[in-house]
PDB file of C-alpha atoms in Angstrom:
ATOM      1  CA  SER A   1      67.339  12.095  20.101  1.00  0.00           C
ATOM      2  CA  GLY A   2      66.577  15.689  19.075  1.00  0.00           C
ATOM      3  CA  LYS A   3      68.716  17.867  16.856  1.00  0.00           C
ATOM      4  CA  PRO A   4      72.385  17.957  17.832  1.00  0.00           C
ATOM      5  CA  LEU A   5      73.510  20.824  20.033  1.00  0.00           C
ATOM      6  CA  ASN A   6      75.576  23.435  18.197  1.00  0.00           C
ATOM      7  CA  GLU A   7      79.282  23.610  19.038  1.00  0.00           C
ATOM      8  CA  LYS A   8      79.220  27.106  20.526  1.00  0.00           C
ATOM      9  CA  LEU A   9      76.414  26.175  22.964  1.00  0.00           C
ATOM     10  CA  ARG A  10      78.335  23.039  23.936  1.00  0.00           C
ATOM     11  CA  LYS A  11      81.545  25.076  24.537  1.00  0.00           C
ATOM     12  CA  ASP A  12      79.706  27.689  26.626  1.00  0.00           C
ATOM     13  CA  LEU A  13      78.036  25.058  28.771  1.00  0.00           C
ATOM     14  CA  SER A  14      81.336  23.317  29.348  1.00  0.00           C
ATOM     15  CA  LYS A  15      82.837  26.686  30.436  1.00  0.00           C
ATOM     16  CA  LEU A  16      80.104  26.781  33.076  1.00  0.00           C
ATOM     17  CA  GLY A  17      81.521  23.545  34.454  1.00  0.00           C
ATOM     18  CA  PHE A  18      79.312  20.928  32.754  1.00  0.00           C
ATOM     19  CA  THR A  19      80.813  17.676  31.423  1.00  0.00           C
ATOM     20  CA  GLU A  20      79.951  16.353  27.975  1.00  0.00           C
ATOM     21  CA  SER A  21      77.586  13.756  29.454  1.00  0.00           C
ATOM     22  CA  GLU A  22      75.880  16.316  31.732  1.00  0.00           C
ATOM     23  CA  ILE A  23      75.246  18.571  28.709  1.00  0.00           C
ATOM     24  CA  LYS A  24      73.682  15.666  26.791  1.00  0.00           C
ATOM     25  CA  PHE A  25      71.472  14.699  29.770  1.00  0.00           C
ATOM     26  CA  TYR A  26      70.408  18.283  30.443  1.00  0.00           C
ATOM     27  CA  VAL A  27      69.471  19.001  26.821  1.00  0.00           C
ATOM     28  CA  ALA A  28      67.578  15.654  26.579  1.00  0.00           C
ATOM     29  CA  GLY A  29      65.786  16.584  29.822  1.00  0.00           C
ATOM     30  CA  LEU A  30      64.771  19.977  28.332  1.00  0.00           C
ATOM     31  CA  GLU A  31      63.480  18.202  25.195  1.00  0.00           C
ATOM     32  CA  LEU A  32      61.407  15.675  27.187  1.00  0.00           C
ATOM     33  CA  GLY A  33      60.162  18.164  29.780  1.00  0.00           C
ATOM     34  CA  LEU A  34      59.503  15.321  32.230  1.00  0.00           C
ATOM     35  CA  GLY A  35      60.785  11.736  32.124  1.00  0.00           C
ATOM     36  CA  THR A  36      62.333   8.941  34.067  1.00  0.00           C
ATOM     37  CA  ILE A  37      66.106   8.798  34.358  1.00  0.00           C
ATOM     38  CA  PRO A  38      66.334   5.848  31.879  1.00  0.00           C
ATOM     39  CA  GLN A  39      64.115   7.735  29.407  1.00  0.00           C
ATOM     40  CA  ILE A  40      66.280  10.879  29.516  1.00  0.00           C
ATOM     41  CA  ALA A  41      69.494   8.814  29.404  1.00  0.00           C
ATOM     42  CA  SER A  42      68.226   6.898  26.374  1.00  0.00           C
ATOM     43  CA  ARG A  43      67.289  10.117  24.530  1.00  0.00           C
ATOM     44  CA  ALA A  44      70.760  11.536  25.393  1.00  0.00           C
ATOM     45  CA  GLY A  45      72.455   8.398  23.988  1.00  0.00           C
ATOM     46  CA  LEU A  46      73.807   7.454  27.428  1.00  0.00           C
ATOM     47  CA  SER A  47      73.644   4.189  29.341  1.00  0.00           C
ATOM     48  CA  ARG A  48      70.959   3.785  31.990  1.00  0.00           C
ATOM     49  CA  MET A  49      73.681   3.400  34.683  1.00  0.00           C
ATOM     50  CA  SER A  50      75.519   6.587  33.744  1.00  0.00           C
ATOM     51  CA  GLY A  51      72.110   8.337  33.657  1.00  0.00           C
ATOM     52  CA  TYR A  52      71.741   7.859  37.415  1.00  0.00           C
ATOM     53  CA  THR A  53      75.270   9.105  38.098  1.00  0.00           C
ATOM     54  CA  ILE A  54      74.751  12.184  35.894  1.00  0.00           C
ATOM     55  CA  PHE A  55      71.372  12.925  37.414  1.00  0.00           C
ATOM     56  CA  LYS A  56      73.070  12.951  40.873  1.00  0.00           C
ATOM     57  CA  THR A  57      75.786  15.388  39.727  1.00  0.00           C
ATOM     58  CA  LEU A  58      73.275  17.698  38.018  1.00  0.00           C
ATOM     59  CA  ARG A  59      71.087  17.609  41.116  1.00  0.00           C
ATOM     60  CA  GLN A  60      74.115  18.689  43.228  1.00  0.00           C
ATOM     61  CA  LYS A  61      74.583  21.635  40.876  1.00  0.00           C
ATOM     62  CA  GLY A  62      70.890  22.516  41.278  1.00  0.00           C
ATOM     63  CA  MET A  63      70.193  21.751  37.615  1.00  0.00           C
ATOM     64  CA  ALA A  64      67.853  18.738  37.986  1.00  0.00           C
ATOM     65  CA  ASP A  65      65.341  17.395  40.493  1.00  0.00           C
ATOM     66  CA  ILE A  66      62.800  14.685  41.144  1.00  0.00           C
ATOM     67  CA  ASP A  67      59.227  15.682  40.349  1.00  0.00           C
ATOM     68  CA  VAL A  68      56.977  13.380  42.393  1.00  0.00           C
ATOM     69  CA  ARG A  69      53.600  12.849  40.766  1.00  0.00           C
ATOM     70  CA  LYS A  70      50.847  10.324  41.502  1.00  0.00           C
ATOM     71  CA  TYR A  71      52.086   8.246  38.563  1.00  0.00           C
ATOM     72  CA  GLY A  72      55.597   7.890  39.943  1.00  0.00           C
ATOM     73  CA  GLN A  73      58.882   9.729  40.174  1.00  0.00           C
ATOM     74  CA  LYS A  74      59.924  11.695  37.128  1.00  0.00           C
ATOM     75  CA  VAL A  75      62.904  13.953  36.608  1.00  0.00           C
ATOM     76  CA  LYS A  76      62.692  17.598  35.634  1.00  0.00           C
ATOM     77  CA  VAL A  77      65.818  19.572  34.651  1.00  0.00           C
ATOM     78  CA  ALA A  78      66.109  23.223  35.661  1.00  0.00           C
ATOM     79  CA  LYS A  79      64.906  25.935  33.297  1.00  0.00           C
ATOM     80  CA  PRO A  80      67.684  27.491  31.215  1.00  0.00           C
ATOM     81  CA  ALA A  81      67.337  30.744  33.234  1.00  0.00           C
ATOM     82  CA  LYS A  82      68.955  28.861  36.155  1.00  0.00           C
ATOM     83  CA  LEU A  83      72.240  29.031  34.195  1.00  0.00           C
ATOM     84  CA  LEU A  84      72.215  32.775  34.715  1.00  0.00           C
ATOM     85  CA  SER A  85      71.992  32.522  38.496  1.00  0.00           C
ATOM     86  CA  MET A  86      74.642  29.795  38.419  1.00  0.00           C
ATOM     87  CA  TYR A  87      76.937  32.066  36.401  1.00  0.00           C
ATOM     88  CA  GLU A  88      76.240  34.988  38.774  1.00  0.00           C
ATOM     89  CA  GLU A  89      77.188  32.855  41.779  1.00  0.00           C
ATOM     90  CA  ARG A  90      80.442  31.816  40.086  1.00  0.00           C
ATOM     91  CA  ARG A  91      81.181  35.423  39.166  1.00  0.00           C
ATOM     92  CA  ARG A  92      80.502  36.528  42.766  1.00  0.00           C
ATOM     93  CA  ASN A  93      82.925  33.806  44.010  1.00  0.00           C
ATOM     94  CA  LEU A  94      85.582  34.955  41.522  1.00  0.00           C
ATOM     95  CA  ASP A  95      84.973  38.623  42.477  1.00  0.00           C
ATOM     96  CA  THR A  96      85.479  37.692  46.134  1.00  0.00           C
ATOM     97  CA  LEU A  97      88.628  35.814  45.217  1.00  0.00           C
ATOM     98  CA  GLY A  98      89.758  38.828  43.158  1.00  0.00           C
ATOM     99  CA  LYS A  99      89.178  41.176  46.158  1.00  0.00           C
ATOM    100  CA  ASN A 100      90.988  38.840  48.550  1.00  0.00           C
ATOM    101  CA  LEU A 101      93.959  38.153  46.221  1.00  0.00           C
ATOM    102  CA  PRO A 102      95.901  41.412  46.920  1.00  0.00           C
ATOM    103  CA  ALA A 103      95.748  40.726  50.676  1.00  0.00           C
ATOM    104  CA  LEU A 104      96.649  37.066  50.099  1.00  0.00           C
ATOM    105  CA  VAL A 105      99.589  37.965  47.854  1.00  0.00           C
ATOM    106  CA  GLY A 106     100.718  40.470  50.511  1.00  0.00           C
ATOM    107  CA  GLU A 107     100.547  37.783  53.210  1.00  0.00           C
ATOM    108  CA  LEU A 108     102.390  35.299  51.064  1.00  0.00           C
ATOM    109  CA  ASN A 109     105.076  37.917  50.263  1.00  0.00           C
ATOM    110  CA  ILE A 110     105.654  38.418  53.997  1.00  0.00           C
ATOM    111  CA  ILE A 111     106.064  34.626  54.300  1.00  0.00           C
ATOM    112  CA  PHE A 112     108.447  34.549  51.338  1.00  0.00           C
ATOM    113  CA  ALA A 113     110.430  37.503  52.649  1.00  0.00           C
ATOM    114  CA  SER A 114     110.903  35.891  56.074  1.00  0.00           C
ATOM    115  CA  VAL A 115     111.761  32.378  54.994  1.00  0.00           C
ATOM    116  CA  PRO A 116     115.184  30.853  54.678  1.00  0.00           C
ATOM    117  CA  GLU A 117     116.668  30.350  51.193  1.00  0.00           C
ATOM    118  CA  ASP A 118     116.407  26.559  51.377  1.00  0.00           C
ATOM    119  CA  MET A 119     112.608  26.574  51.704  1.00  0.00           C
ATOM    120  CA  GLU A 120     110.961  24.269  49.151  1.00  0.00           C
ATOM    121  CA  ILE A 121     108.146  25.577  47.006  1.00  0.00           C
ATOM    122  CA  HIS A 122     106.260  23.541  44.449  1.00  0.00           C
ATOM    123  CA  TYR A 123     103.593  24.672  41.993  1.00  0.00           C
ATOM    124  CA  PHE A 124     100.902  22.436  40.399  1.00  0.00           C
ATOM    125  CA  ARG A 125      98.224  23.106  37.826  1.00  0.00           C
ATOM    126  CA  GLY A 126      94.731  21.740  37.270  1.00  0.00           C
ATOM    127  CA  LYS A 127      93.744  18.302  38.581  1.00  0.00           C
ATOM    128  CA  GLU A 128      97.417  17.679  39.508  1.00  0.00           C
ATOM    129  CA  ALA A 129      97.106  20.368  42.230  1.00  0.00           C
ATOM    130  CA  ILE A 130      94.563  18.197  44.065  1.00  0.00           C
ATOM    131  CA  ILE A 131      96.088  14.741  43.385  1.00  0.00           C
ATOM    132  CA  LYS A 132      99.722  15.579  44.047  1.00  0.00           C
ATOM    133  CA  ILE A 133      99.131  17.759  47.126  1.00  0.00           C
ATOM    134  CA  TRP A 134      96.856  15.256  48.797  1.00  0.00           C
ATOM    135  CA  ASN A 135      99.076  12.281  47.900  1.00  0.00           C
ATOM    136  CA  GLU A 136     102.029  14.115  49.451  1.00  0.00           C
ATOM    137  CA  SER A 137     100.031  14.906  52.573  1.00  0.00           C
ATOM    138  CA  TRP A 138      99.008  11.195  52.964  1.00  0.00           C
ATOM    139  CA  THR A 139     102.571   9.969  52.296  1.00  0.00           C
ATOM    140  CA  ASN A 140     104.352  12.423  54.585  1.00  0.00           C
ATOM    141  CA  THR A 141     101.979  12.231  57.547  1.00  0.00           C
ATOM    142  CA  LYS A 142     103.070   9.670  60.105  1.00  0.00           C
ATOM    143  CA  LYS A 143     100.819   7.492  62.274  1.00  0.00           C
ATOM    144  CA  GLY A 144      98.942   9.561  64.858  1.00  0.00           C
ATOM    145  CA  ASP A 145      99.800  12.878  63.153  1.00  0.00           C
ATOM    146  CA  GLU A 146      97.301  15.441  62.019  1.00  0.00           C
ATOM    147  CA  ILE A 147      96.197  16.920  58.715  1.00  0.00           C
ATOM    148  CA  LEU A 148      94.417  20.246  59.167  1.00  0.00           C
ATOM    149  CA  TRP A 149      92.246  21.408  56.268  1.00  0.00           C
ATOM    150  CA  ILE A 150      90.225  24.477  55.589  1.00  0.00           C
ATOM    151  CA  SER A 151      88.035  23.403  52.706  1.00  0.00           C
ATOM    152  CA  ALA A 152      86.533  26.027  50.373  1.00  0.00           C
ATOM    153  CA  VAL A 153      87.246  24.645  46.883  1.00  0.00           C
ATOM    154  CA  ASP A 154      84.730  22.409  45.107  1.00  0.00           C
ATOM    155  CA  TYR A 155      86.801  19.530  43.702  1.00  0.00           C
ATOM    156  CA  PHE A 156      83.879  18.096  41.804  1.00  0.00           C
ATOM    157  CA  PRO A 157      84.430  19.733  38.393  1.00  0.00           C
ATOM    158  CA  SER A 158      88.192  18.795  38.412  1.00  0.00           C
ATOM    159  CA  LEU A 159      87.859  15.230  39.766  1.00  0.00           C
ATOM    160  CA  ASN A 160      84.660  14.104  38.045  1.00  0.00           C
ATOM    161  CA  PRO A 161      84.200  11.141  37.470  1.00  0.00           C
ATOM    162  CA  HIS A 162      86.689  10.106  40.224  1.00  0.00           C
ATOM    163  CA  PHE A 163      85.298  12.475  42.845  1.00  0.00           C
ATOM    164  CA  TYR A 164      83.965   9.822  45.290  1.00  0.00           C
ATOM    165  CA  GLU A 165      86.978   7.563  44.679  1.00  0.00           C
ATOM    166  CA  PHE A 166      89.181  10.401  45.937  1.00  0.00           C
ATOM    167  CA  TYR A 167      87.210  10.713  49.217  1.00  0.00           C
ATOM    168  CA  ASP A 168      87.080   6.931  49.647  1.00  0.00           C
ATOM    169  CA  GLU A 169      90.850   6.816  49.272  1.00  0.00           C
ATOM    170  CA  MET A 170      91.247   9.666  51.771  1.00  0.00           C
ATOM    171  CA  LYS A 171      89.132   7.880  54.343  1.00  0.00           C
ATOM    172  CA  ASN A 172      90.960   4.554  53.787  1.00  0.00           C
ATOM    173  CA  VAL A 173      94.444   6.092  54.078  1.00  0.00           C
ATOM    174  CA  CYS A 174      93.482   8.014  57.212  1.00  0.00           C
ATOM    175  CA  ASN A 175      92.054   4.873  58.828  1.00  0.00           C
ATOM    176  CA  GLU A 176      95.009   2.673  57.805  1.00  0.00           C
ATOM    177  CA  LYS A 177      97.705   5.120  58.886  1.00  0.00           C
ATOM    178  CA  GLY A 178      95.852   6.403  61.953  1.00  0.00           C
ATOM    179  CA  ILE A 179      95.957   9.980  60.601  1.00  0.00           C
ATOM    180  CA  ASN A 180      93.740  12.409  62.461  1.00  0.00           C
ATOM    181  CA  MET A 181      92.099  14.870  60.046  1.00  0.00           C
ATOM    182  CA  LYS A 182      90.381  18.034  61.204  1.00  0.00           C
ATOM    183  CA  VAL A 183      88.273  19.816  58.579  1.00  0.00           C
ATOM    184  CA  ILE A 184      86.704  23.268  58.616  1.00  0.00           C
ATOM    185  CA  THR A 185      84.353  23.598  55.638  1.00  0.00           C
ATOM    186  CA  GLU A 186      83.629  27.107  54.388  1.00  0.00           C
ATOM    187  CA  LYS A 187      79.909  27.843  54.859  1.00  0.00           C
ATOM    188  CA  THR A 188      79.562  29.975  51.704  1.00  0.00           C
ATOM    189  CA  ALA A 189      81.476  27.598  49.409  1.00  0.00           C
ATOM    190  CA  GLN A 190      79.828  25.340  46.836  1.00  0.00           C
ATOM    191  CA  ILE A 191      80.870  21.840  47.932  1.00  0.00           C
ATOM    192  CA  ALA A 192      79.432  18.830  46.143  1.00  0.00           C
ATOM    193  CA  LEU A 193      79.530  16.608  49.306  1.00  0.00           C
ATOM    194  CA  THR A 194      76.268  16.601  51.201  1.00  0.00           C
ATOM    195  CA  ALA A 195      76.270  17.106  55.014  1.00  0.00           C
ATOM    196  CA  LYS A 196      75.739  13.364  55.466  1.00  0.00           C
ATOM    197  CA  GLU A 197      78.650  12.478  53.159  1.00  0.00           C
ATOM    198  CA  ARG A 198      80.918  14.916  55.033  1.00  0.00           C
ATOM    199  CA  GLU A 199      80.120  13.094  58.284  1.00  0.00           C
ATOM    200  CA  LYS A 200      80.856   9.798  56.566  1.00  0.00           C
ATOM    201  CA  TYR A 201      84.284  10.902  55.276  1.00  0.00           C
ATOM    202  CA  PHE A 202      85.458  13.169  58.082  1.00  0.00           C
ATOM    203  CA  ASN A 203      85.406  12.232  61.762  1.00  0.00           C
ATOM    204  CA  GLU A 204      86.113  15.782  62.886  1.00  0.00           C
ATOM    205  CA  VAL A 205      84.389  18.462  60.800  1.00  0.00           C
ATOM    206  CA  LYS A 206      83.067  21.973  61.587  1.00  0.00           C
ATOM    207  CA  THR A 207      81.408  24.448  59.235  1.00  0.00           C
ATOM    208  CA  LYS A 208      82.176  28.165  59.620  1.00  0.00           C
ATOM    209  CA  GLY A 209      81.620  31.276  57.550  1.00  0.00           C
ATOM    210  CA  LEU A 210      85.169  32.509  57.258  1.00  0.00           C
ATOM    211  CA  GLY A 211      84.924  33.965  53.740  1.00  0.00           C
ATOM    212  CA  GLN A 212      87.673  31.571  52.547  1.00  0.00           C
ATOM    213  CA  THR A 213      87.928  31.196  48.789  1.00  0.00           C
ATOM    214  CA  MET A 214      90.872  28.771  48.707  1.00  0.00           C
ATOM    215  CA  ASP A 215      91.813  25.506  50.412  1.00  0.00           C
ATOM    216  CA  THR A 216      94.544  25.475  53.032  1.00  0.00           C
ATOM    217  CA  VAL A 217      96.057  22.082  53.961  1.00  0.00           C
ATOM    218  CA  ILE A 218      98.613  21.807  56.741  1.00  0.00           C
ATOM    219  CA  TYR A 219     100.586  18.563  57.211  1.00  0.00           C
ATOM    220  CA  GLU A 220     103.974  17.631  58.645  1.00  0.00           C
ATOM    221  CA  ASP A 221     106.176  20.706  57.974  1.00  0.00           C
ATOM    222  CA  THR A 222     104.232  21.810  54.863  1.00  0.00           C
ATOM    223  CA  VAL A 223     101.454  24.239  54.070  1.00  0.00           C
ATOM    224  CA  ALA A 224      99.564  23.823  50.786  1.00  0.00           C
ATOM    225  CA  PHE A 225      97.156  26.255  49.146  1.00  0.00           C
ATOM    226  CA  ILE A 226      94.696  25.188  46.431  1.00  0.00           C
ATOM    227  CA  PHE A 227      93.148  28.069  44.440  1.00  0.00           C
ATOM    228  CA  PRO A 228      89.996  27.729  42.266  1.00  0.00           C
ATOM    229  CA  GLY A 229      89.281  29.704  39.112  1.00  0.00           C
ATOM    230  CA  THR A 230      89.276  29.090  35.402  1.00  0.00           C
ATOM    231  CA  GLU A 231      92.386  27.002  35.944  1.00  0.00           C
ATOM    232  CA  LEU A 232      92.822  25.419  39.330  1.00  0.00           C
ATOM    233  CA  PHE A 233      96.344  25.693  40.756  1.00  0.00           C
ATOM    234  CA  GLY A 234      98.158  24.747  43.958  1.00  0.00           C
ATOM    235  CA  LEU A 235     101.281  25.672  45.913  1.00  0.00           C
ATOM    236  CA  THR A 236     103.096  23.660  48.568  1.00  0.00           C
ATOM    237  CA  ILE A 237     105.476  25.463  50.837  1.00  0.00           C
ATOM    238  CA  ARG A 238     107.754  23.380  53.012  1.00  0.00           C
ATOM    239  CA  SER A 239     108.737  25.357  56.107  1.00  0.00           C
ATOM    240  CA  GLU A 240     108.442  24.239  59.689  1.00  0.00           C
ATOM    241  CA  GLU A 241     108.027  27.840  60.900  1.00  0.00           C
ATOM    242  CA  LEU A 242     105.190  28.492  58.428  1.00  0.00           C
ATOM    243  CA  ALA A 243     103.497  25.136  59.227  1.00  0.00           C
ATOM    244  CA  ASN A 244     103.573  25.919  62.982  1.00  0.00           C
ATOM    245  CA  ASN A 245     102.256  29.418  62.327  1.00  0.00           C
ATOM    246  CA  GLN A 246      99.382  28.187  60.174  1.00  0.00           C
ATOM    247  CA  SER A 247      98.538  25.405  62.660  1.00  0.00           C
ATOM    248  CA  ARG A 248      98.145  27.993  65.407  1.00  0.00           C
ATOM    249  CA  SER A 249      95.820  30.033  63.158  1.00  0.00           C
ATOM    250  CA  PHE A 250      93.840  26.888  62.306  1.00  0.00           C
ATOM    251  CA  TYR A 251      93.311  25.969  65.984  1.00  0.00           C
ATOM    252  CA  LYS A 252      92.190  29.546  66.780  1.00  0.00           C
ATOM    253  CA  LEU A 253      89.460  29.173  64.102  1.00  0.00           C
ATOM    254  CA  TRP A 254      88.647  25.597  65.194  1.00  0.00           C
ATOM    255  CA  ASN A 255      88.076  26.639  68.853  1.00  0.00           C
ATOM    256  CA  MET A 256      86.145  29.823  67.971  1.00  0.00           C
TER     257      MET A 256
END
């Protein structure tokens, strides 16, 4: 392998959402210029098998691609300048979230002001926000009930390497329990699932440009919000009135 990457560079790349293995693969790809996945993996000190997985995740981030030549398929990683456009896109998403937050806080304050004292509110940080909220939704939803989901948050950085396991579990639980899930995916969001994978995991899915920058999940008598950002966090609010209210809004969007 080439010279080791300095610590500051490694930290900066991880702040951009790259895992340790992705950084190694990307740098090895830059050093080689063009190579097969096993060649790049070997130079990065990674196993051949994990090389294929990492190539797939880097490709989803737009940081690697197949370069088809007459002498076979080789892999080319994106030029370092691509990191700038990636950062810009993240910054734009955060700016949008920043602009939307005052209105969102205002809306939530109205909800808080109008709810009875015994309303249950729970707060989760990081990966826990995804795991706990979804586990609760699967546990509390009865056979034949619905989960309504507006999906705008990319779970990939938080759930990697268990990203696909999460969706497999979701599909299995929904099938086993007979849960009907309706999903609206935000058109402008960065979501690691391809269109084909979305069809595989969700029976009922629509894509709309709503300008959503957070996930909303409605199940039983609960509404959950999952917010992206430097540290992902989630809120569940248990209130029948709020759940009914949000369900009505969801169906308006669904039927638009």
